[in-house]
Amino acid sequence: MVDIVLVYPPVTLTGRYGEVAGGSEVPPQPLIYLSAILKKAGFTVEIIDANALRWSLEETVDSIIARSPKVVGITAPTMLIATAGLISEKVKGRNKDILAVVGGPHITAVPEETMAAYPHIDIGVIGEGEITAVELMKAVSGSGKRSLDPVDGIIYRHNGGLKMTRKREYIKDLDTLPMPDWGALPDILSHYQQSVARIDRLPAMSITTSRGCPYRCTFCARNVFGNTLRTHSAGYIMKCIKHLKEKYKIRSLAIEDENFVVFKSRLAELCRRMIDEKLDITWSCASSINEVNPEMLRLMKKAGCWQISFGIESGSQRILDFIKKGTKIPTIESALKMTRRAGIMTKGYFIIGHLTETKETIRETIDFAKRISLDDFQMSFMVPLPGTEAYTMACDYGAFNNNWSEMNIWTPVFIPKGLTQHDLESLSKQAFREFYFRPGPVANFLKRASRPAYFRKYFKDGLKIFKFLLKSR
Ligand code: B12
């Protein structure tokens, strides 16, 4: 019997990554943070990462019931909210005393709609969840039911209706959070090896080091952390990396922050400490185009940075302005050039099917992606996610299939006026082909794949991408 079981729902790889799924898993960041703080507060916690364990829904529910927890806590982005609702239903069908709690970006964006759509979810956690989870467990544990009203940041069922408590304040100093509980996950080295597109050396691991982003792109669902910027200190991050190095012998890191480079002073300090302490870890991160400069890039390279991913989104200035990307085409070109000049590889994330997108702007985007200094390319479909500006505007700009379960960025749920689903699917595949079937990207791939230790993984993941590109549709 444990107090709370934290669950990452089962999801197929194609459900998550579409046909280019390279078979990679990332430790569920929310659950390892929650597990750490709940254990520190004295609760017994177990994590079931049904995705990494490749469990079915039935196996997941059986495993929850076997632990007969007080609470089952499920994390869900929009594409998995239906599965979270189903898990709640099946668990409560077998033991009605278990409280079903759901948290994450989806219920944070649309709490009332979600509680209405999934009647077996008892409590929704809105926004940042660590403090809320501890207060909630205290309120529902022990003898005698205590009111949930004092627990900020939740929505719960009350007298046949719904009650929302006060907004949960953000944690001011992230270093007050105990180190994420990687130890609560299934064997890290066998369940969480990332795709070759994201790591440089094996074994590898993912971490997040900050919360919030200053930008206001209209398609971005930043409902949980918003535009409030907070970071772990360089000291806290070094402690985490050393722990991962010692315990799991990791040699490469994928830093998953939305915008790692925006926190300049912390980044500089972290890089210097990595260099001075000869950490010998290579790492990749993501940045906004406007945030890089030659001096910082040189320091990042020296500290082990091998790749920076940029949210470029489109090659059309009109589209960039429409989605409030806050950057200019020439700035993109120079940021990528300076990144490469520093010896760091560049990856560009593009979106096809923006509101007001046309065949001409898609062509502009493909030509732009081939013209700029890019080593790696990813293009996904525009998904008007709940809680975004795009979600409220989508129906005025095209056909919007507002099906939450299909919102996995690999399915065109939104078709701009003047385009068809076939246009989007065939042009996105053409974009991948035109980008990758060139000497540069092919040489890049072969160079990285030629390292004996990684050949098998490159071959396996590469083959999958190659087949996807060759298939006509
Ligand atoms: C890192 C990251 C990833 C990583 C790892 C995700 C992971 N599971 O750990 C990878 C690359 C795998 C990934 C994949 C995808 N991602 Co992503 N990802 C992010 C990113 C940049 C940071 C998320 C993060 O780790 N934050 C740190 C943790 C601690 O915060 P958290 O997850 O929000 O959890 C906190 C609260 O939400 C809450 N909470 C969350 N779950 C629970 C559960 C309980 C019981 C409780 C009490 C509380 C609680 O408490 C936590 C601690 O405060 C966010 C951007 C953002 N602004 O959040 C996008 C984001 C979450 N991703 C998004 C999407 C769409 C996806 C994909 C679906 C894309 C796709 N391929 O189709 C996939 C699959 C989704 C998935 N989660 O598996 C969207 C989700 C929007 C939505 N409404 O669904 C976001 C918000 C990006 C965006 N700006 O639009 N992602």
Coordinates of C-alpha atoms and ligand atoms in Angstrom, one line a residue:
M1 CA 0.0 0.0 0.0
V2 CA 1.5 3.3 -1.0
D3 CA 0.1 6.8 -0.4
I4 CA 0.3 7.9 -4.1
V5 CA 1.1 6.3 -7.4
L6 CA 2.2 8.7 -10.1
V7 CA 1.4 7.6 -13.6
Y8 CA 2.7 8.5 -17.1
P9 CA -0.1 7.1 -19.4
P10 CA 0.6 4.4 -22.0
V11 CA 1.2 5.9 -25.5
T12 CA 2.4 4.3 -28.6
L13 CA 5.6 5.7 -30.1
T14 CA 3.8 6.6 -33.3
G15 CA 1.1 8.2 -31.2
R16 CA 3.8 10.3 -29.7
Y17 CA 6.2 10.8 -32.6
G18 CA 4.4 9.8 -35.7
E19 CA 6.2 7.6 -38.3
V20 CA 9.6 9.1 -37.7
A21 CA 9.5 7.7 -34.1
G22 CA 13.1 6.9 -33.5
G23 CA 12.2 4.8 -30.4
S24 CA 13.3 7.4 -27.8
E25 CA 12.0 8.0 -24.3
V26 CA 12.4 10.9 -22.0
P27 CA 12.0 10.6 -18.3
P28 CA 8.7 12.1 -17.3
Q29 CA 9.9 15.4 -15.8
P30 CA 6.8 16.2 -13.9
L31 CA 6.7 12.8 -12.1
I32 CA 10.3 12.8 -10.9
Y33 CA 9.9 16.3 -9.5
L34 CA 6.6 15.4 -7.8
S35 CA 8.0 12.1 -6.4
A36 CA 11.0 13.9 -4.8
I37 CA 8.9 16.5 -3.0
L38 CA 6.2 14.1 -1.9
K39 CA 8.8 11.7 -0.4
K40 CA 10.5 14.6 1.3
A41 CA 7.1 15.5 2.9
G42 CA 6.9 11.9 4.2
F43 CA 4.6 10.2 1.7
T44 CA 5.2 6.9 0.1
V45 CA 5.3 7.3 -3.7
E46 CA 5.7 5.0 -6.7
I47 CA 6.0 6.0 -10.3
I48 CA 4.4 3.9 -13.1
D49 CA 5.8 5.1 -16.5
A50 CA 3.6 3.0 -18.6
N51 CA 5.0 4.6 -21.7
A52 CA 8.6 3.6 -21.0
L53 CA 7.5 0.1 -19.8
R54 CA 5.4 -0.3 -22.9
W55 CA 2.5 -1.3 -20.8
S56 CA -1.1 -1.5 -22.0
L57 CA -3.9 0.3 -20.3
E58 CA -5.0 -2.9 -18.6
E59 CA -1.5 -3.6 -17.3
T60 CA -1.3 0.0 -16.0
V61 CA -4.6 -0.2 -14.2
D62 CA -3.7 -3.6 -12.7
S63 CA -0.5 -2.3 -11.4
I64 CA -2.2 0.8 -9.8
I65 CA -4.8 -1.4 -8.1
A66 CA -2.1 -3.8 -6.9
R67 CA -0.6 -0.9 -4.9
S68 CA -4.0 0.3 -3.6
P69 CA -2.9 3.9 -3.2
K70 CA -4.9 6.7 -1.5
V71 CA -4.3 8.7 -4.7
V72 CA -3.5 8.0 -8.3
G73 CA -1.8 11.1 -9.8
I74 CA -1.7 11.1 -13.7
T75 CA 0.2 13.6 -15.9
A76 CA -1.2 14.4 -19.3
P77 CA -0.6 16.7 -22.2
T78 CA -3.7 17.2 -24.4
M79 CA -3.0 14.2 -26.6
L80 CA -3.1 11.9 -23.5
I81 CA -6.0 13.5 -21.5
A82 CA -8.5 10.9 -22.8
T83 CA -6.2 8.1 -21.6
A84 CA -5.9 9.8 -18.2
G85 CA -9.7 10.0 -18.1
L86 CA -9.9 6.3 -19.0
I87 CA -7.4 5.2 -16.4
S88 CA -9.4 7.2 -13.8
E89 CA -12.6 5.5 -14.8
K90 CA -11.1 2.0 -14.8
V91 CA -9.3 2.5 -11.4
K92 CA -12.4 3.9 -9.7
G93 CA -14.5 1.1 -11.3
R94 CA -12.3 -1.4 -9.3
N95 CA -11.7 0.7 -6.2
K96 CA -13.9 3.8 -5.7
D97 CA -11.9 4.9 -2.7
I98 CA -8.9 5.8 -4.8
L99 CA -8.8 9.5 -5.6
A100 CA -8.0 10.2 -9.3
V101 CA -5.9 13.4 -9.7
V102 CA -4.8 14.8 -13.0
G103 CA -2.2 17.5 -13.6
G104 CA -0.2 19.0 -16.5
P105 CA -0.5 21.5 -19.4
H106 CA -3.9 20.3 -20.6
I107 CA -6.0 20.5 -17.4
T108 CA -4.2 23.7 -16.6
A109 CA -5.3 25.2 -19.9
V110 CA -9.0 24.0 -19.8
P111 CA -9.9 22.8 -16.3
E112 CA -13.7 23.0 -16.5
E113 CA -14.0 21.5 -19.9
T114 CA -11.7 18.6 -18.9
M115 CA -13.5 17.8 -15.7
A116 CA -16.8 17.9 -17.6
A117 CA -15.5 15.6 -20.3
Y118 CA -14.0 13.0 -17.9
P119 CA -16.4 12.6 -14.9
H120 CA -14.1 10.0 -13.2
I121 CA -11.3 12.6 -12.6
D122 CA -11.9 13.7 -9.0
I123 CA -9.4 16.6 -8.7
G124 CA -7.4 18.6 -11.3
V125 CA -4.1 20.3 -10.4
I126 CA -3.8 23.6 -12.2
G127 CA -0.4 25.1 -12.9
E128 CA 2.9 24.3 -11.0
G129 CA 2.2 21.2 -9.0
E130 CA 4.8 20.4 -6.4
I131 CA 3.4 22.5 -3.4
T132 CA -0.1 21.7 -4.5
A133 CA 0.5 18.0 -4.5
V134 CA 2.0 18.0 -1.0
E135 CA -0.9 20.1 0.4
L136 CA -3.4 17.9 -1.4
M137 CA -2.0 14.7 0.0
K138 CA -2.0 16.3 3.5
A139 CA -5.7 17.3 3.1
V140 CA -6.8 13.8 1.9
S141 CA -4.6 11.7 4.2
G142 CA -5.1 10.7 7.8
S143 CA -8.5 10.3 9.5
G144 CA -11.4 12.6 8.8
K145 CA -11.8 14.4 5.5
R146 CA -10.5 17.9 5.5
S147 CA -11.8 20.7 3.2
L148 CA -9.9 21.1 -0.1
D149 CA -10.6 24.9 -0.2
P150 CA -7.3 25.8 1.5
V151 CA -5.4 24.0 -1.3
D152 CA -4.6 26.6 -4.0
G153 CA -4.3 25.5 -7.6
I154 CA -7.0 22.8 -7.8
I155 CA -10.4 22.2 -9.3
Y156 CA -12.5 19.5 -7.6
R157 CA -16.1 18.2 -7.6
H158 CA -18.4 19.7 -5.0
N159 CA -22.1 19.2 -4.5
G160 CA -22.7 18.0 -8.0
G161 CA -20.7 21.0 -9.4
L162 CA -17.1 22.1 -9.7
K163 CA -15.1 24.3 -7.4
M164 CA -11.8 26.1 -8.3
T165 CA -9.6 27.3 -5.6
R166 CA -7.2 30.3 -5.7
K167 CA -4.4 30.4 -8.3
R168 CA -1.2 28.7 -7.1
E169 CA 1.6 31.1 -6.8
Y170 CA 4.9 30.2 -8.5
I171 CA 7.7 28.8 -6.5
K172 CA 10.1 31.7 -6.2
D173 CA 13.4 29.8 -5.8
L174 CA 13.4 26.5 -7.8
D175 CA 16.5 25.4 -5.8
T176 CA 14.1 24.8 -2.8
L177 CA 12.9 21.8 -4.8
P178 CA 14.6 18.5 -3.9
M179 CA 16.6 16.9 -6.7
P180 CA 14.3 15.1 -9.2
D181 CA 13.8 11.4 -8.2
W182 CA 15.4 9.6 -11.1
G183 CA 15.7 6.6 -8.9
A184 CA 11.9 6.1 -8.8
L185 CA 11.9 5.4 -12.5
P186 CA 12.3 2.0 -14.2
D187 CA 15.9 1.2 -15.1
I188 CA 17.1 4.4 -16.7
L189 CA 19.8 2.9 -19.0
S190 CA 17.5 0.4 -20.6
H191 CA 14.2 2.5 -20.7
Y192 CA 15.4 6.0 -21.5
Q193 CA 17.9 6.0 -24.3
Q194 CA 17.1 9.0 -26.6
S195 CA 16.9 9.2 -30.3
V196 CA 20.2 9.9 -32.2
A197 CA 18.7 13.3 -33.3
R198 CA 18.9 14.5 -29.7
I199 CA 22.1 13.0 -28.1
D200 CA 25.7 12.9 -28.9
R201 CA 27.1 10.1 -26.7
L202 CA 25.6 7.3 -24.7
P203 CA 24.5 6.8 -22.0
A204 CA 22.5 10.0 -22.1
M205 CA 19.8 11.7 -20.0
S206 CA 17.4 14.6 -20.1
I207 CA 17.0 17.4 -17.5
T208 CA 15.0 20.6 -17.2
T209 CA 16.7 23.5 -15.5
S210 CA 14.3 26.4 -15.8
R211 CA 10.6 27.3 -16.1
G212 CA 8.9 29.9 -18.2
C213 CA 9.7 31.7 -21.5
P214 CA 9.6 35.5 -22.3
Y215 CA 8.2 35.0 -25.7
R216 CA 4.5 35.0 -26.7
C217 CA 4.2 32.8 -29.8
T218 CA 0.5 32.3 -30.5
F219 CA 0.7 28.5 -30.9
C220 CA 2.7 27.9 -27.7
A221 CA 0.8 26.4 -24.7
R222 CA 2.7 28.1 -21.9
N223 CA -0.2 27.9 -19.5
V224 CA 1.7 26.1 -16.7
F225 CA 4.8 28.3 -16.3
G226 CA 3.7 31.3 -18.5
N227 CA 6.1 34.2 -19.0
T228 CA 7.5 34.1 -15.5
L229 CA 11.2 33.2 -15.7
R230 CA 12.7 31.1 -13.0
T231 CA 15.8 28.9 -13.0
H232 CA 17.7 26.5 -10.9
S233 CA 21.1 27.9 -10.0
A234 CA 24.3 26.7 -11.7
G235 CA 25.2 24.9 -8.4
Y236 CA 21.9 23.0 -8.3
I237 CA 22.3 21.9 -11.9
M238 CA 25.9 20.8 -11.4
K239 CA 24.8 18.7 -8.4
C240 CA 22.1 17.0 -10.6
I241 CA 24.6 16.4 -13.5
K242 CA 27.2 14.9 -11.1
H243 CA 24.6 12.7 -9.6
L244 CA 23.6 11.4 -13.0
K245 CA 27.2 11.0 -14.0
E246 CA 28.0 9.1 -10.8
K247 CA 24.9 6.9 -10.6
Y248 CA 24.2 6.3 -14.3
K249 CA 27.6 7.1 -15.9
I250 CA 25.9 9.4 -18.3
R251 CA 28.1 11.1 -20.9
S252 CA 25.6 13.3 -22.7
L253 CA 22.6 15.4 -21.8
A254 CA 19.6 16.7 -23.5
I255 CA 18.6 20.0 -21.7
E256 CA 14.9 20.1 -22.3
D257 CA 14.1 23.7 -21.3
E258 CA 12.1 25.7 -23.7
N259 CA 14.6 28.4 -23.7
F260 CA 17.9 27.5 -22.0
V261 CA 20.0 30.4 -23.4
V262 CA 17.7 33.2 -22.2
F263 CA 19.1 32.9 -18.7
K264 CA 22.5 34.5 -19.6
S265 CA 24.3 35.0 -16.3
R266 CA 23.3 31.6 -15.0
L267 CA 24.4 30.0 -18.3
A268 CA 27.8 31.7 -18.2
E269 CA 28.4 30.5 -14.7
L270 CA 27.3 27.0 -15.5
C271 CA 29.5 26.8 -18.5
R272 CA 32.6 28.0 -16.5
R273 CA 31.9 25.5 -13.8
M274 CA 31.5 22.7 -16.4
I275 CA 34.9 23.7 -17.9
D276 CA 36.7 24.3 -14.6
E277 CA 35.5 21.0 -13.1
K278 CA 36.3 19.1 -16.3
L279 CA 32.8 17.5 -16.3
D280 CA 33.3 15.9 -19.7
I281 CA 29.6 15.9 -20.6
T282 CA 28.4 16.9 -24.0
W283 CA 25.0 18.5 -24.1
S284 CA 22.3 19.9 -26.4
C285 CA 19.7 22.6 -25.6
A286 CA 17.1 24.8 -27.2
S287 CA 17.2 28.6 -27.6
S288 CA 15.2 31.4 -29.2
I289 CA 17.0 32.9 -32.2
N290 CA 17.3 36.4 -30.6
E291 CA 19.2 35.1 -27.6
V292 CA 22.6 33.8 -29.0
N293 CA 25.8 35.8 -29.4
P294 CA 29.3 34.8 -30.5
E295 CA 30.9 35.2 -27.1
M296 CA 28.3 33.0 -25.3
L297 CA 28.4 30.4 -28.1
R298 CA 32.2 30.1 -27.8
L299 CA 31.8 29.5 -24.0
M300 CA 29.0 27.0 -24.5
K301 CA 31.1 25.0 -27.1
K302 CA 34.0 24.9 -24.7
A303 CA 31.6 23.6 -22.0
G304 CA 30.5 20.7 -24.1
C305 CA 27.5 22.1 -26.1
W306 CA 27.3 20.1 -29.4
Q307 CA 23.8 21.2 -30.7
I308 CA 21.3 24.0 -30.3
S309 CA 17.7 23.7 -31.4
F310 CA 15.9 26.8 -32.6
G311 CA 12.2 27.3 -33.0
I312 CA 12.3 28.8 -36.5
E313 CA 8.7 27.9 -37.4
S314 CA 8.5 29.5 -40.9
G315 CA 10.6 31.1 -43.7
S316 CA 7.9 33.7 -44.3
Q317 CA 8.3 37.0 -42.5
R318 CA 4.6 37.6 -42.8
I319 CA 3.9 34.3 -41.0
L320 CA 6.5 35.0 -38.3
D321 CA 4.9 38.4 -37.6
F322 CA 1.4 36.8 -37.6
I323 CA 2.4 34.1 -35.0
K324 CA 4.2 36.8 -32.9
K325 CA 7.5 35.0 -33.1
G326 CA 9.3 38.3 -32.4
T327 CA 12.2 37.7 -34.8
K328 CA 13.3 38.6 -38.3
I329 CA 14.5 36.4 -41.2
P330 CA 18.0 38.1 -41.3
T331 CA 18.3 37.5 -37.6
I332 CA 17.6 33.8 -38.1
E333 CA 20.3 33.6 -40.8
S334 CA 23.0 35.3 -38.7
A335 CA 22.1 33.4 -35.5
L336 CA 22.6 30.1 -37.3
K337 CA 25.8 31.2 -39.0
M338 CA 27.3 32.3 -35.7
T339 CA 26.3 29.1 -34.0
R340 CA 27.9 27.0 -36.6
R341 CA 31.0 29.3 -36.6
A342 CA 31.3 28.4 -32.9
G343 CA 31.4 24.7 -33.9
I344 CA 27.9 23.9 -32.6
M345 CA 25.5 22.0 -34.7
T346 CA 22.1 23.6 -35.5
K347 CA 18.7 22.1 -35.5
G348 CA 15.6 23.9 -36.8
Y349 CA 12.0 23.3 -35.7
F350 CA 9.5 24.3 -38.3
I351 CA 5.7 24.2 -38.4
I352 CA 3.6 23.6 -41.5
G353 CA -0.1 24.7 -41.7
H354 CA 0.0 27.9 -39.7
L355 CA -3.1 30.1 -39.6
T356 CA -3.0 32.0 -43.0
E357 CA -0.4 29.5 -44.4
T358 CA -0.4 29.2 -48.2
K359 CA 1.4 27.0 -50.8
E360 CA 3.7 30.0 -51.4
T361 CA 4.6 30.4 -47.7
I362 CA 5.3 26.7 -47.5
R363 CA 7.6 26.9 -50.5
E364 CA 9.3 29.9 -48.9
T365 CA 9.8 27.9 -45.7
I366 CA 11.3 24.9 -47.5
D367 CA 13.7 27.0 -49.6
F368 CA 14.6 29.0 -46.5
A369 CA 15.4 25.8 -44.5
K370 CA 17.7 24.6 -47.3
R371 CA 19.4 28.0 -47.7
I372 CA 20.3 28.7 -44.0
S373 CA 23.0 27.0 -41.9
L374 CA 21.1 24.1 -40.6
D375 CA 22.4 20.6 -39.8
D376 CA 19.1 19.1 -38.6
F377 CA 15.5 19.8 -39.5
Q378 CA 12.1 18.9 -38.1
M379 CA 8.8 20.0 -39.4
S380 CA 5.5 19.3 -37.6
F381 CA 1.9 20.2 -38.2
M382 CA 0.3 23.3 -36.7
V383 CA -1.8 22.2 -33.7
P384 CA -4.0 24.8 -32.1
L385 CA -3.5 23.6 -28.5
P386 CA -6.0 24.4 -25.8
G387 CA -5.0 27.6 -23.9
T388 CA -3.3 29.1 -26.9
E389 CA -4.3 32.2 -28.9
A390 CA -4.3 29.9 -32.0
Y391 CA -7.0 27.7 -30.3
T392 CA -9.4 30.6 -30.0
M393 CA -8.7 31.8 -33.6
A394 CA -8.5 28.5 -35.5
C395 CA -12.1 28.2 -36.7
D396 CA -11.9 31.6 -38.4
Y397 CA -8.8 30.6 -40.4
G398 CA -9.6 27.1 -41.6
A399 CA -11.0 23.6 -40.7
F400 CA -10.2 22.7 -37.1
N401 CA -10.7 19.1 -35.9
N402 CA -10.7 20.0 -32.2
N403 CA -10.0 16.3 -31.2
W404 CA -7.7 16.4 -28.1
S405 CA -6.5 12.9 -28.7
E406 CA -5.1 13.7 -32.1
M407 CA -3.1 16.8 -30.9
N408 CA 0.3 15.2 -31.2
I409 CA 1.9 17.6 -33.8
W410 CA 2.2 14.7 -36.3
T411 CA -1.5 14.8 -37.3
P412 CA -2.8 17.8 -39.3
V413 CA -5.8 18.7 -37.1
F414 CA -5.9 22.2 -38.6
I415 CA -6.2 22.8 -42.3
P416 CA -5.8 26.5 -43.3
K417 CA -8.3 27.9 -45.8
G418 CA -7.1 27.3 -49.4
L419 CA -5.1 24.1 -48.5
T420 CA -6.1 20.5 -48.1
Q421 CA -4.9 17.7 -45.7
H422 CA -3.2 16.1 -48.7
D423 CA -1.4 19.3 -49.4
L424 CA 0.0 19.5 -45.9
E425 CA 1.0 15.8 -45.7
S426 CA 2.6 15.7 -49.1
L427 CA 4.4 19.1 -48.7
S428 CA 5.7 18.2 -45.2
K429 CA 7.2 15.0 -46.6
Q430 CA 8.6 16.9 -49.6
A431 CA 10.2 19.3 -47.1
F432 CA 11.9 16.4 -45.3
R433 CA 13.1 14.9 -48.6
E434 CA 14.4 18.2 -50.0
F435 CA 16.2 18.9 -46.8
Y436 CA 17.8 15.5 -46.1
F437 CA 18.4 14.2 -49.6
R438 CA 21.4 16.6 -50.0
P439 CA 25.2 15.9 -49.6
G440 CA 25.5 18.0 -46.4
P441 CA 22.9 16.3 -44.3
V442 CA 23.8 12.9 -45.6
A443 CA 27.5 13.4 -44.9
N444 CA 26.5 14.7 -41.4
F445 CA 24.5 11.6 -40.8
L446 CA 27.2 9.2 -42.0
K447 CA 29.9 11.1 -40.0
R448 CA 27.9 10.8 -36.8
A449 CA 26.8 7.2 -37.6
S450 CA 30.4 6.1 -38.3
R451 CA 31.3 6.0 -34.6
P452 CA 31.3 2.2 -33.8
A453 CA 29.6 2.6 -30.4
Y454 CA 26.6 4.3 -32.0
F455 CA 26.4 2.7 -35.4
R456 CA 23.6 0.2 -34.4
K457 CA 21.4 3.0 -32.9
Y458 CA 22.1 5.3 -35.9
F459 CA 21.4 2.5 -38.3
K460 CA 18.1 1.6 -36.6
D461 CA 16.8 5.1 -36.1
G462 CA 18.2 6.3 -39.5
L463 CA 16.5 3.4 -41.4
K464 CA 13.2 4.4 -39.9
I465 CA 13.5 8.0 -41.0
F466 CA 14.8 6.8 -44.5
K467 CA 11.8 4.5 -45.0
F468 CA 9.4 7.3 -43.9
L469 CA 11.0 9.7 -46.4
L470 CA 10.9 7.2 -49.3
K471 CA 7.3 6.3 -48.8
S472 CA 5.1 8.4 -51.1
R473 CA 2.6 9.1 -48.4
Ligands
B12_1 C1 10.5 18.9 -21.9 C2 9.3 18.9 -22.8 C3 9.0 17.7 -23.5 C4 9.9 16.5 -23.5 C5 9.7 15.7 -22.2 C6 8.3 15.7 -21.7 C7 8.1 15.0 -20.4 N1 7.1 14.2 -20.3 O1 8.8 15.1 -19.5 C8 9.6 15.8 -24.8 C9 10.5 16.2 -25.8 C10 9.5 14.3 -24.7 C11 8.2 16.3 -25.0 C12 7.3 15.7 -25.9 C13 6.1 16.2 -26.2 N2 5.6 17.4 -25.9 CO1 6.6 18.6 -24.8 N3 7.3 19.9 -23.6 C14 8.4 20.0 -22.9 C15 8.6 21.3 -22.2 C16 9.6 22.1 -23.0 C17 9.0 21.3 -20.8 C18 8.0 20.5 -19.9 C19 8.7 20.1 -18.6 O2 9.3 19.1 -18.5 N4 8.5 20.9 -17.7 C20 9.1 20.7 -16.3 C21 8.0 19.8 -15.6 C22 8.4 19.7 -14.1 O3 6.8 20.6 -15.6 P1 5.4 20.0 -16.1 O4 5.6 18.9 -17.0 O5 4.6 21.1 -16.6 O6 4.8 19.5 -14.7 C23 4.4 20.4 -13.7 C24 2.9 20.8 -13.7 O7 2.3 20.7 -15.0 C25 2.3 19.9 -12.8 N5 1.9 18.5 -13.2 C26 2.1 17.9 -14.4 N6 1.7 16.7 -14.3 C27 1.2 16.4 -13.1 C28 0.5 15.3 -12.5 C29 0.1 15.4 -11.2 C30 -0.6 14.2 -10.6 C31 0.2 16.6 -10.5 C32 -0.3 16.7 -9.0 C33 0.8 17.8 -11.0 C34 1.3 17.6 -12.3 O8 3.3 19.8 -11.8 C35 4.6 19.7 -12.4 C36 5.6 20.3 -11.5 O9 5.3 21.6 -11.3 C37 7.1 21.9 -22.4 C38 7.0 23.4 -22.4 C39 6.3 24.0 -21.1 N7 6.0 25.2 -21.1 O10 5.9 23.3 -20.2 C40 6.6 21.2 -23.6 C41 5.1 20.8 -23.7 C42 4.7 20.2 -22.4 N8 5.1 19.8 -24.7 C43 4.0 19.8 -25.4 C44 3.7 18.8 -26.4 C45 2.5 19.1 -27.3 C46 4.5 17.7 -26.5 C47 4.1 16.5 -27.5 C48 2.7 16.1 -27.4 C49 4.5 16.8 -28.9 C50 4.3 15.6 -29.8 N9 5.3 14.9 -30.0 O11 3.3 15.4 -30.2 C51 5.2 15.4 -27.0 C52 4.6 14.3 -26.2 C53 4.1 14.9 -24.8 C54 4.6 14.2 -23.6 N10 4.7 14.8 -22.6 O12 5.0 13.1 -23.7 C55 3.1 21.0 -25.1 C56 1.9 20.5 -24.3 C57 0.7 21.3 -24.5 C58 -0.6 20.5 -24.3 N11 -1.6 21.2 -23.9 O13 -0.6 19.3 -24.4 C59 4.1 21.9 -24.3 C60 3.5 22.8 -23.2 C61 4.8 22.7 -25.3 C62 4.1 24.0 -25.8 N12 4.6 25.0 -25.5 O14 3.1 23.9 -26.4 N13 8.0 17.5 -24.4

